[in-house]
Coordinates of C-alpha atoms in Angstrom, one line a residue:
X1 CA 0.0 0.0 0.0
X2 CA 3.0 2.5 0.2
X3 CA 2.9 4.0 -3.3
X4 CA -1.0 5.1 -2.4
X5 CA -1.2 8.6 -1.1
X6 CA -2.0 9.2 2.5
X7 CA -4.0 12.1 3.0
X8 CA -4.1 14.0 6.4
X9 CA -6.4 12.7 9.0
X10 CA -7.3 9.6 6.5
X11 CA -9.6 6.5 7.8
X12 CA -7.2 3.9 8.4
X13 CA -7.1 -0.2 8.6
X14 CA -4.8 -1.9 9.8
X15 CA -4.9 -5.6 9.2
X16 CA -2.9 -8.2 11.0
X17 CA -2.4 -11.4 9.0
X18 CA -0.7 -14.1 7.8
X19 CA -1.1 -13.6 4.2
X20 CA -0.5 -9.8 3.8
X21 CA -0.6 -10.5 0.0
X22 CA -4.4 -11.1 -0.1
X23 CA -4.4 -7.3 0.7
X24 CA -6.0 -5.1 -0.9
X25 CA -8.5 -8.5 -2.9
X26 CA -11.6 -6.8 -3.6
X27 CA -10.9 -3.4 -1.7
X28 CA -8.8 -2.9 -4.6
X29 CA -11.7 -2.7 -6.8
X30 CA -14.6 -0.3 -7.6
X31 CA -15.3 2.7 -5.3
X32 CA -13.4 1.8 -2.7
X33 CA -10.4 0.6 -4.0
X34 CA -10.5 4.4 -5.8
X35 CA -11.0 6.0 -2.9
X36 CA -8.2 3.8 -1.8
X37 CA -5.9 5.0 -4.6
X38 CA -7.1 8.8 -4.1
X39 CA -6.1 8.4 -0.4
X40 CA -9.8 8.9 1.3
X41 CA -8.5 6.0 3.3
X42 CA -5.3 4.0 4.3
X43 CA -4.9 0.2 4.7
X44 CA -2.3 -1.1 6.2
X45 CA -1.5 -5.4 6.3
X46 CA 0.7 -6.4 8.6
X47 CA 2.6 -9.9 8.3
X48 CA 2.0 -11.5 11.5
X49 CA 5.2 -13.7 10.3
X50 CA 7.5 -10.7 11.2
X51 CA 6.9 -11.2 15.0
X52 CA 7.8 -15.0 14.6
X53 CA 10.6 -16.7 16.4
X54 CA 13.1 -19.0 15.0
X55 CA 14.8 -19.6 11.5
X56 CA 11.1 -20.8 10.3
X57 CA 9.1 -17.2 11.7
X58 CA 7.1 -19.6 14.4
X59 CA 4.0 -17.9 15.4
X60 CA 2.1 -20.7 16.9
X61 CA 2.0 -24.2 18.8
X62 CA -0.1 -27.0 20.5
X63 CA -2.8 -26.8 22.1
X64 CA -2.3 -26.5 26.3
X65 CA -4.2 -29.4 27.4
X66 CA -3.9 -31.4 23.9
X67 CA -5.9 -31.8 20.7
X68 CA -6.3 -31.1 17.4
X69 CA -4.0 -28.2 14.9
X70 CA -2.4 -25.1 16.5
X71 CA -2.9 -21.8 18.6
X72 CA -1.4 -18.7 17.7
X73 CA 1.1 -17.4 20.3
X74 CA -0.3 -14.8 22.8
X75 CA 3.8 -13.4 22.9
X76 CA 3.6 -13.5 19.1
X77 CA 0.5 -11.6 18.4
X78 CA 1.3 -9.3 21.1
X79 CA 4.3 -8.0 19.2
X80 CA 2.0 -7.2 16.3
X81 CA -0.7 -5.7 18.2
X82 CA 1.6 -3.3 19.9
X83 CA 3.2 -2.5 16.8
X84 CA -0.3 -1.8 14.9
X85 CA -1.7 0.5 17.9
X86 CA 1.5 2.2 18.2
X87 CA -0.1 5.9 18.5
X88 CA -3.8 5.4 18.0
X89 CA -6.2 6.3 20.7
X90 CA -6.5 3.7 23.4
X91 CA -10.3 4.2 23.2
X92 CA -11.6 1.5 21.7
X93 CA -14.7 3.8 20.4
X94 CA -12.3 5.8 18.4
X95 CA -10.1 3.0 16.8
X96 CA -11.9 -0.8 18.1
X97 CA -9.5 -3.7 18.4
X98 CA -11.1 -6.5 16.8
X99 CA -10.2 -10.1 16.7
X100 CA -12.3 -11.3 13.9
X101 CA -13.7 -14.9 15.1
X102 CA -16.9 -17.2 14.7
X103 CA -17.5 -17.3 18.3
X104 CA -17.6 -13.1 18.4
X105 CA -20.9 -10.8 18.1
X106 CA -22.6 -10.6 15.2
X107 CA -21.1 -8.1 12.6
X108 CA -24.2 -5.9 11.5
X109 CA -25.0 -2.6 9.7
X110 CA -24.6 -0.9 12.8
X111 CA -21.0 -2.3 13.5
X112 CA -20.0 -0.6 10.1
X113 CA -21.5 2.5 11.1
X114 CA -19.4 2.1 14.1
X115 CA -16.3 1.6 13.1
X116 CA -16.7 4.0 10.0
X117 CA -17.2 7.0 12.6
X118 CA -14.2 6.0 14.4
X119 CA -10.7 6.8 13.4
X120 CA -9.8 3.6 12.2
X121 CA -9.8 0.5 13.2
X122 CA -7.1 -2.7 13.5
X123 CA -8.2 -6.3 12.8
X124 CA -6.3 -9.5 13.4
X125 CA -6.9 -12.4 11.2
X126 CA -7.4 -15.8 12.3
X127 CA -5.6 -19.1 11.6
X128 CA -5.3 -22.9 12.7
X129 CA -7.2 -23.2 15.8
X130 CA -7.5 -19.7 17.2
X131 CA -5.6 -17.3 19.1
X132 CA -4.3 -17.9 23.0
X133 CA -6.9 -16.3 25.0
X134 CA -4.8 -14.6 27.2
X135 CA -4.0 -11.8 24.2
X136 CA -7.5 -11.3 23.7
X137 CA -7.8 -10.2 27.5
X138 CA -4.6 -8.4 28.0
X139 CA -5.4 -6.4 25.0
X140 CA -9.2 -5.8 25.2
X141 CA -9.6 -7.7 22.0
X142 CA -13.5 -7.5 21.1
X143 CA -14.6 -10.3 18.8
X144 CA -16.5 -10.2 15.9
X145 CA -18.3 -12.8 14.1
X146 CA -18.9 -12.4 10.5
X147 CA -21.8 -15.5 10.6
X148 CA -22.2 -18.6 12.1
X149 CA -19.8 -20.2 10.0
X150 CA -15.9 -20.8 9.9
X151 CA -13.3 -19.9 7.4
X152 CA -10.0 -21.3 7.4
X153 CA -8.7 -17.8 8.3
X154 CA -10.1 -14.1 8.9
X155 CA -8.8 -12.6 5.7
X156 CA -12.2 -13.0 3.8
X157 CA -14.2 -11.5 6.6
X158 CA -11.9 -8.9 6.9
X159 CA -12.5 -7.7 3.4
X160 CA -16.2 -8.2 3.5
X161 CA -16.3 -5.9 6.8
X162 CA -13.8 -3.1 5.6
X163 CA -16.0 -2.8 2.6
X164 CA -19.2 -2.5 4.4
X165 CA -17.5 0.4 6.8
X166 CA -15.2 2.1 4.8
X167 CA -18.0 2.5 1.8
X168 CA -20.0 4.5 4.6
X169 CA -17.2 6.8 4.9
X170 CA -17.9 10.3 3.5
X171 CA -17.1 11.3 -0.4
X172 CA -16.6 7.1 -1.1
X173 CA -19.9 6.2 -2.6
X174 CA -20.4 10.3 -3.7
X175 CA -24.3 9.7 -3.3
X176 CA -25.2 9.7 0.4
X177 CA -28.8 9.0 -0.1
X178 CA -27.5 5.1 -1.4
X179 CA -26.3 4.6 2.0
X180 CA -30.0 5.9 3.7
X181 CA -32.1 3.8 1.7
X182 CA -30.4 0.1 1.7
X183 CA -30.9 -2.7 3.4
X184 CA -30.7 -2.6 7.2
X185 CA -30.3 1.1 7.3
X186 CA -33.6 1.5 8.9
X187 CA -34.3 -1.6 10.3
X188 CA -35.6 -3.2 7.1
X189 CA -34.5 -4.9 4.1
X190 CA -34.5 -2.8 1.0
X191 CA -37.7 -2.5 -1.0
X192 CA -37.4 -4.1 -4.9
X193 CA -35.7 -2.1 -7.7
X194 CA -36.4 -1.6 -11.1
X195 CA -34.6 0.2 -14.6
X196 CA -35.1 -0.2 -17.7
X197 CA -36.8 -1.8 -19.9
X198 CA -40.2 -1.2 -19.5
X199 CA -41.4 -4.6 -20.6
X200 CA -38.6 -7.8 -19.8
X201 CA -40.3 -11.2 -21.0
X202 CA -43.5 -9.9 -20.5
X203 CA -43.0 -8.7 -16.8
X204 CA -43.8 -5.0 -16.2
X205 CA -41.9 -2.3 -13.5
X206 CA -44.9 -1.8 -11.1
X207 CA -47.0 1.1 -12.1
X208 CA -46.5 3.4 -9.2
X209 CA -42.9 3.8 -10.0
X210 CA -43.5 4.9 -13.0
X211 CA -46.1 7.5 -12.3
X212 CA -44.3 10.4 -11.5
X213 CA -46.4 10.7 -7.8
X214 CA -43.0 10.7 -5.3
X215 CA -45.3 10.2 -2.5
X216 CA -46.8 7.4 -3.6
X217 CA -43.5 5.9 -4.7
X218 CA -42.1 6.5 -1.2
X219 CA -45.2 4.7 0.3
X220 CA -45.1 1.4 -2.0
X221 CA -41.5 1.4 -1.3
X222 CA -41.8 1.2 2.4
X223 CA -44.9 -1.3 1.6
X224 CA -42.6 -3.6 0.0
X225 CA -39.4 -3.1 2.3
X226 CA -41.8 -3.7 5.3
X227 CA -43.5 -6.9 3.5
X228 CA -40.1 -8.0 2.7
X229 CA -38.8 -8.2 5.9
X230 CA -41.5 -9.7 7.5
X231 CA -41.6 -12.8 5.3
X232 CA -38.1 -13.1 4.9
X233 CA -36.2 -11.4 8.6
X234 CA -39.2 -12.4 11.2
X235 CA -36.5 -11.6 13.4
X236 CA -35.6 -8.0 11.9
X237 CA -39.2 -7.8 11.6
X238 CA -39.7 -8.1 15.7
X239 CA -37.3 -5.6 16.3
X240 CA -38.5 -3.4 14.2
X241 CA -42.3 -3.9 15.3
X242 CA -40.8 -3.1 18.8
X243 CA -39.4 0.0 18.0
X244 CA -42.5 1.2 16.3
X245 CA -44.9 0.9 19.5

């Protein structure tokens, strides 16, 4: 990432990983890997290997207590972490310390929005088995889930996170109305779209939208994004029913 400019004051990520070289992936692309190039943000990989001990860069071992594959080293990642929080703000609101993990909160819309009003944010990457819990509490490590699935490492939720936060930053999408209207923005999911043609295989766009009335258009479109959610989030749905009464 050094031959990107760094603007003043710029949103940063760093990224703590094993395979700095899957950095930028898909950030790289689209809006925000311009925004990237234009310096609106920073990202910042950081090769976990670098901390390793040994001729071989060691950065994990067994189990305590036996089993299955390995643990990263709580010494290890230490080395890293201090490195990557090396003058950011020990308020975790202001730059969180994340540990991205399956057993970890749920990361939602309102995680993004988070982390996008922070300063930045620094993210360590999973491998083998986990990390020795005794980082994750020395450091305040908060852990976040990006479903309830498992991927051989964090890289891939990484990337899927940064892009939902950083894209909420201002001057990366250049239209912040996209941002107000899309799924989970309001509690629901986001109402059907429609462009051109009038006519596809003899299916029609819905005649309100083309009708010129923005009132009505605004009403069918919470219609739908209300109908939506309740048939396909019941549980979005009950939260959003509770926030209504």
């Amino acid at each position: 990432m050094a031959d990107r400019p760094a603007l003043k004051g710029a949103w940063t990520a760093k990224v703590i990983t094993l395979f700095p070289e899957a950095f930028p992936g898909t950030l790289g692309l689209s809006l925000t890997g311009k925004a990237l190039d234009q310096g609106l943000w920073r990202l910042d990989p950081i090769d976990l290997r670098l901390f390793g001990e040994g001729k071989h860069r060691n950065v994990d071992d067994t189990p305590a207590g036996g089993g299955a594959g390995m643990v990263l080293r709580a010494d290890i990642l230490s080395r890293a972490i201090r490195m990557a929080m090396q003058g950011r703000p020990d308020d975790r609101a202001r730059w969180p310390l994340v540990y991205l993990s399956p057993r970890g909160k749920p990361f939602t819309q309102t995680t993004a929005r988070k982390w996008a009003a922070a300063d930045g944010v620094t993210l360590i990457c999973g491998r083998f088995e986990g990390v020795d819990q005794r980082v994750l509490d020395h450091h305040r490590i908060e852990e976040v889930s990006l479903g309830d699935f498992v991927l051989t490492g964090g890289e891939i939720a990484a990337q899927a996170m940064l892009d939902a936060s950083v894209r909420l930053r201002p001057g990366i999408l250049g239209n912040a109305a996209s941002t107000e209207e899309e799924s989970f923005s309001n509690g629901l999911l986001e109402h059907p779209q429609y462009t051109r043609p009038a006519t596809w295989q003899g299916l029609t766009i819905p005649e309100v939208l083309t009708s010129g009335d923005h009132g009505k258009v605004a009403a069918w479109r919470q219609d739908e994004a209300e109908r939506l959610t309740r048939e396909r989030r019941p549980d979005l749905w009950e939260a959003y029913e509770k926030l209504r009464k």
